[in-house]
PDB file of C-alpha atoms in Angstrom:
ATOM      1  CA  UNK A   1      -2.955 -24.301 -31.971  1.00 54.00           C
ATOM      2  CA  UNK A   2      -2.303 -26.998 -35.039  1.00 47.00           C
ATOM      3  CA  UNK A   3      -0.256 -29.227 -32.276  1.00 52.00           C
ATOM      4  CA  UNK A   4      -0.298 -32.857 -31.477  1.00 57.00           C
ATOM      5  CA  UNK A   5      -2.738 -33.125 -29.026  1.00 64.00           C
ATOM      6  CA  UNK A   6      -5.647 -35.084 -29.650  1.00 73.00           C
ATOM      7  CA  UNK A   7      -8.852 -33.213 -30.550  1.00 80.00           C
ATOM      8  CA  UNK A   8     -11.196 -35.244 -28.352  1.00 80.00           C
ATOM      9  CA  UNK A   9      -9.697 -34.114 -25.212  1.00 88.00           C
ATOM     10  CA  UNK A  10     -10.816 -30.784 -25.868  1.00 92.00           C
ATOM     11  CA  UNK A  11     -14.027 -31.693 -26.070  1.00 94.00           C
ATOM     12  CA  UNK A  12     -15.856 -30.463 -22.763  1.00 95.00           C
ATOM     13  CA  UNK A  13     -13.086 -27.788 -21.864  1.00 95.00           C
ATOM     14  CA  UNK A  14     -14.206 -24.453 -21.317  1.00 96.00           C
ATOM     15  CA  UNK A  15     -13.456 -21.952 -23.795  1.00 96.00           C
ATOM     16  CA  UNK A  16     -12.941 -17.754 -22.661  1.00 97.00           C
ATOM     17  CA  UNK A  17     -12.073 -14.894 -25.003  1.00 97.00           C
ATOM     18  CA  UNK A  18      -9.000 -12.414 -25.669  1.00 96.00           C
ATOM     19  CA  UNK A  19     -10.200 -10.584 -22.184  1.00 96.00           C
ATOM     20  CA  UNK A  20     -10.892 -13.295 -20.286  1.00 96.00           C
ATOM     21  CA  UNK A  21     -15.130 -13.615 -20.057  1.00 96.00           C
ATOM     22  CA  UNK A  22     -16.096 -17.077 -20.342  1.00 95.00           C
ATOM     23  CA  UNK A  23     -17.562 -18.083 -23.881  1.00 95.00           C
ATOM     24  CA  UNK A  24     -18.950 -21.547 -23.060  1.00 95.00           C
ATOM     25  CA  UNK A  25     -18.118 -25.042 -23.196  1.00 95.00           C
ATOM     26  CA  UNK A  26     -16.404 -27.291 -26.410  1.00 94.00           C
ATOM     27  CA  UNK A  27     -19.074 -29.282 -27.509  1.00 92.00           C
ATOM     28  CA  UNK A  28     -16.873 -30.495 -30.923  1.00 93.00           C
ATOM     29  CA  UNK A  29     -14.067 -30.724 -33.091  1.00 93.00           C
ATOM     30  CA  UNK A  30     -13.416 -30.223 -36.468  1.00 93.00           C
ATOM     31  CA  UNK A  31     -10.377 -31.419 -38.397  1.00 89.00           C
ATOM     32  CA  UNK A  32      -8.985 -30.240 -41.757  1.00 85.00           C
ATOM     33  CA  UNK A  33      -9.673 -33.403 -43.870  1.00 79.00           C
ATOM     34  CA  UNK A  34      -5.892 -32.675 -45.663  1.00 81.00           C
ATOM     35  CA  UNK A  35      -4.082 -33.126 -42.451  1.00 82.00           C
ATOM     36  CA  UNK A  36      -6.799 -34.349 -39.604  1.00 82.00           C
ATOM     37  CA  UNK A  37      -5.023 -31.586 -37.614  1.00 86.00           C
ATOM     38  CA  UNK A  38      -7.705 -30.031 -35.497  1.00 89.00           C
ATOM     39  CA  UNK A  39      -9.391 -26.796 -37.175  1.00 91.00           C
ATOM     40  CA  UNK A  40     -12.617 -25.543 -35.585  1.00 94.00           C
ATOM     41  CA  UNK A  41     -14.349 -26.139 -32.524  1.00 94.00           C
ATOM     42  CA  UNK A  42     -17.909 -25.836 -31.861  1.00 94.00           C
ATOM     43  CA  UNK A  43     -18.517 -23.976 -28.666  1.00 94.00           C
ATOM     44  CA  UNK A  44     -22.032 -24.004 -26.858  1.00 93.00           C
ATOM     45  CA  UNK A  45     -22.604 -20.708 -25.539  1.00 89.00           C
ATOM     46  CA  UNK A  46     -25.490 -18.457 -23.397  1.00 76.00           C
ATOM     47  CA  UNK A  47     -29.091 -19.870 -21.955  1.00 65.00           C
ATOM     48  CA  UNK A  48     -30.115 -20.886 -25.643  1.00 72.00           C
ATOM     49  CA  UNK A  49     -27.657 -23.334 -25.914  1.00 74.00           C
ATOM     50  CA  UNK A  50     -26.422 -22.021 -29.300  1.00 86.00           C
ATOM     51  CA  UNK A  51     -22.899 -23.665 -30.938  1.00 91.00           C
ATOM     52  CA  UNK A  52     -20.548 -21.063 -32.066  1.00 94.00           C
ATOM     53  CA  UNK A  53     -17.623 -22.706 -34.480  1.00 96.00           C
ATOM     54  CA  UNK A  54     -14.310 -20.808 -33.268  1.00 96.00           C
ATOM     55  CA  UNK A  55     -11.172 -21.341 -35.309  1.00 95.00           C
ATOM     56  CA  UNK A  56      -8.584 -23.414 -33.345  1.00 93.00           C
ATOM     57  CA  UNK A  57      -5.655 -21.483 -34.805  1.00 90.00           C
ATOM     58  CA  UNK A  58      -4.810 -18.965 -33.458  1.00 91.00           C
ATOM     59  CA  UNK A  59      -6.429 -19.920 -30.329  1.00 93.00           C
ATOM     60  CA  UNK A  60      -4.260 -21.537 -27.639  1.00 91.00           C
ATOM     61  CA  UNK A  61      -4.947 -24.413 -25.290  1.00 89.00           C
ATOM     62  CA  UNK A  62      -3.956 -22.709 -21.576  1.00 89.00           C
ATOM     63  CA  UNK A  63      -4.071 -25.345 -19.036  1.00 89.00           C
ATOM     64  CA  UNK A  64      -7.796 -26.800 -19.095  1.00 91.00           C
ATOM     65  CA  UNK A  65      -9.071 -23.935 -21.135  1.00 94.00           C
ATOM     66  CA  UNK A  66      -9.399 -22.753 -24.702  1.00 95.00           C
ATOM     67  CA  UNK A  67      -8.175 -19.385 -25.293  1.00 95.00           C
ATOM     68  CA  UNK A  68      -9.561 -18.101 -27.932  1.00 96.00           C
ATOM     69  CA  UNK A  69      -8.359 -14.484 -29.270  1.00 96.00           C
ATOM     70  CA  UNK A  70     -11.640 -12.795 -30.202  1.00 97.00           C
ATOM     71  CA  UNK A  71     -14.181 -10.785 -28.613  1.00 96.00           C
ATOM     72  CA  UNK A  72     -16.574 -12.471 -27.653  1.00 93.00           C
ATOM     73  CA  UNK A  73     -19.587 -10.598 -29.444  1.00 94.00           C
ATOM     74  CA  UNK A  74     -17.476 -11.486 -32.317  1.00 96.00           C
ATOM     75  CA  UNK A  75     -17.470 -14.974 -31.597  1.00 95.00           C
ATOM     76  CA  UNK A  76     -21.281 -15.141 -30.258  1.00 90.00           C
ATOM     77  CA  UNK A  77     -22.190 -13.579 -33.926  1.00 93.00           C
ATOM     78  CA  UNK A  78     -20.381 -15.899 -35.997  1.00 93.00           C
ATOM     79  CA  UNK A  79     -22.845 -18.152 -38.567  1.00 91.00           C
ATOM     80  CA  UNK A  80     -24.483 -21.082 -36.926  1.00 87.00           C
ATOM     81  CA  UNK A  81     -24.324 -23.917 -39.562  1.00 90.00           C
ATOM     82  CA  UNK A  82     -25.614 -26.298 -36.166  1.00 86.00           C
ATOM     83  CA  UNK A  83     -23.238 -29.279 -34.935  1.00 86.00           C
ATOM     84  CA  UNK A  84     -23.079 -32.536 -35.912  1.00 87.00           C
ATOM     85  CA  UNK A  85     -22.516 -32.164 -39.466  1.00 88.00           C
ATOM     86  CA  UNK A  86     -19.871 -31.509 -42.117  1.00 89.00           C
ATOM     87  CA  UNK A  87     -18.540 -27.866 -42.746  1.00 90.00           C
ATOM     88  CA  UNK A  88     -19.094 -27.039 -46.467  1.00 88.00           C
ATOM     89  CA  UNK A  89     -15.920 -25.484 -47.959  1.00 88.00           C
ATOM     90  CA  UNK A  90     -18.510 -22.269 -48.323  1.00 92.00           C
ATOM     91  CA  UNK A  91     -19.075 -22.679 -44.698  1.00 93.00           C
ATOM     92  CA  UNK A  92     -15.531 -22.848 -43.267  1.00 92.00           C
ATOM     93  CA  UNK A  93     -15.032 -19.790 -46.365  1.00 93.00           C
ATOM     94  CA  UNK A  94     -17.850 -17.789 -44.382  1.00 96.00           C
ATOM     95  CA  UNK A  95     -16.294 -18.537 -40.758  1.00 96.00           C
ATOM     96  CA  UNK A  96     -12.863 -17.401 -42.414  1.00 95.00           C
ATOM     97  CA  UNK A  97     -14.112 -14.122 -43.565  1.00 96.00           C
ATOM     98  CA  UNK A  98     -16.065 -13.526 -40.114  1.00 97.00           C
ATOM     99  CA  UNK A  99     -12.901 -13.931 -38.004  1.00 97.00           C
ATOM    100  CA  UNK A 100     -10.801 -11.452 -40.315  1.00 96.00           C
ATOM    101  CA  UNK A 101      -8.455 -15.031 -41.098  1.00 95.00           C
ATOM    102  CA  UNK A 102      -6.442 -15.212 -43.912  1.00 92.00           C
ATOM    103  CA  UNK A 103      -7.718 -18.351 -45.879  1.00 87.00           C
ATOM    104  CA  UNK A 104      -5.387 -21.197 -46.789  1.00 79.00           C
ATOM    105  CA  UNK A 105      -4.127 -21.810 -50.721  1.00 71.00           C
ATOM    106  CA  UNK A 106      -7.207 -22.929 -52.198  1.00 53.00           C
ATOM    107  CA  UNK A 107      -9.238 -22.564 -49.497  1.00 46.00           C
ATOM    108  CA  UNK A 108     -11.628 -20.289 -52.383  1.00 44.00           C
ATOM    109  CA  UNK A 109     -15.005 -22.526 -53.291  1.00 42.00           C
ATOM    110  CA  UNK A 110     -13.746 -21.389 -56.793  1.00 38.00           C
ATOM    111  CA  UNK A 111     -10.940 -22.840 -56.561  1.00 37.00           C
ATOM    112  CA  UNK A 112     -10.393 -26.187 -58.548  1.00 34.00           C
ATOM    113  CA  UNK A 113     -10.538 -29.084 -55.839  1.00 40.00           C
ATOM    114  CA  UNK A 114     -11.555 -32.918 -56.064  1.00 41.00           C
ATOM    115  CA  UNK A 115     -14.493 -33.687 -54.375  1.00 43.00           C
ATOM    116  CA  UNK A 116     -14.371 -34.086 -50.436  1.00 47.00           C
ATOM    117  CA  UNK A 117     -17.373 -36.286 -49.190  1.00 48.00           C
ATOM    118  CA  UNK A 118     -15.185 -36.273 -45.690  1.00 50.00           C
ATOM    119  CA  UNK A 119     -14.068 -32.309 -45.304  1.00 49.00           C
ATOM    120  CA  UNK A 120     -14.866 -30.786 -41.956  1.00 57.00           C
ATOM    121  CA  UNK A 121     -15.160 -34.338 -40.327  1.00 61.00           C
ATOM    122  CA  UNK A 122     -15.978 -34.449 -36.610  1.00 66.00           C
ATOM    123  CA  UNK A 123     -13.203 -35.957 -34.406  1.00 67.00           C
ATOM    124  CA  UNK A 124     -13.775 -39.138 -33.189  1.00 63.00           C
ATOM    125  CA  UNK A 125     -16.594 -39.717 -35.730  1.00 62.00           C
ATOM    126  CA  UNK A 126     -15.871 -42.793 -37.219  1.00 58.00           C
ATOM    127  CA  UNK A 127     -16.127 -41.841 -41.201  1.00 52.00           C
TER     128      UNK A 127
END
């Protein structure tokens, strides 16, 4: 879904999984901090009001929904690092492994890397 539409717009879409059932509602965005292309989105789900981070690629924007091509007790399991905040490099490493995604070059917290104060920045946060 790395395309040119702005990430805030998808913020209060609803989001449903590969078969359809609704998941919830995008509560936030995440952007790679190497290209500000959107990368997750945080998805409140169920009665409690949980945030489940869903990777934007491969999912596809379908009208006014989020399409998102995972089950969703898949997605409704995935780690709950809570909203607002950055995404570690560990963190997005952990969501990565959970969805069965192929992690970009150098995406490995072993991997030598500057220092990123800014990764996993919130779109529209001003940083």
């Amino acid at each position: 879904m790395h395309t040119e539409i702005d990430p805030r717009t998808l913020i209060g879409r609803k989001a449903f999984d590969r078969d359809g059932a609704r998941i919830g509602t995008v509560d936030e965005v995440y952007l790679d901090d190497a290209t500000g292309r959107p990368e997750w989105a945080a998805v409140r789900t169920g009665l409690f009001s949980r945030d489940a981070f869903v990777p934007l690629e491969p999912s596809e924007l379908d009208g006014d929904v989020l399409r998102v091509p995972f089950e969703r007790a898949l997605i409704k399991e995935a780690p709950d690092f809570g909203v607002g905040r950055h995404l570690s490099p560990e963190q997005e490493l952990q969501l990565y492994h959970h969805y069965g995604l192929d992690v970009p070059t150098g995406g490995e917290p072993s991997a030598p890397r500057p220092p990123d104060t800014d990764f996993g920045r919130i779109a529209g946060a001003d940083g």
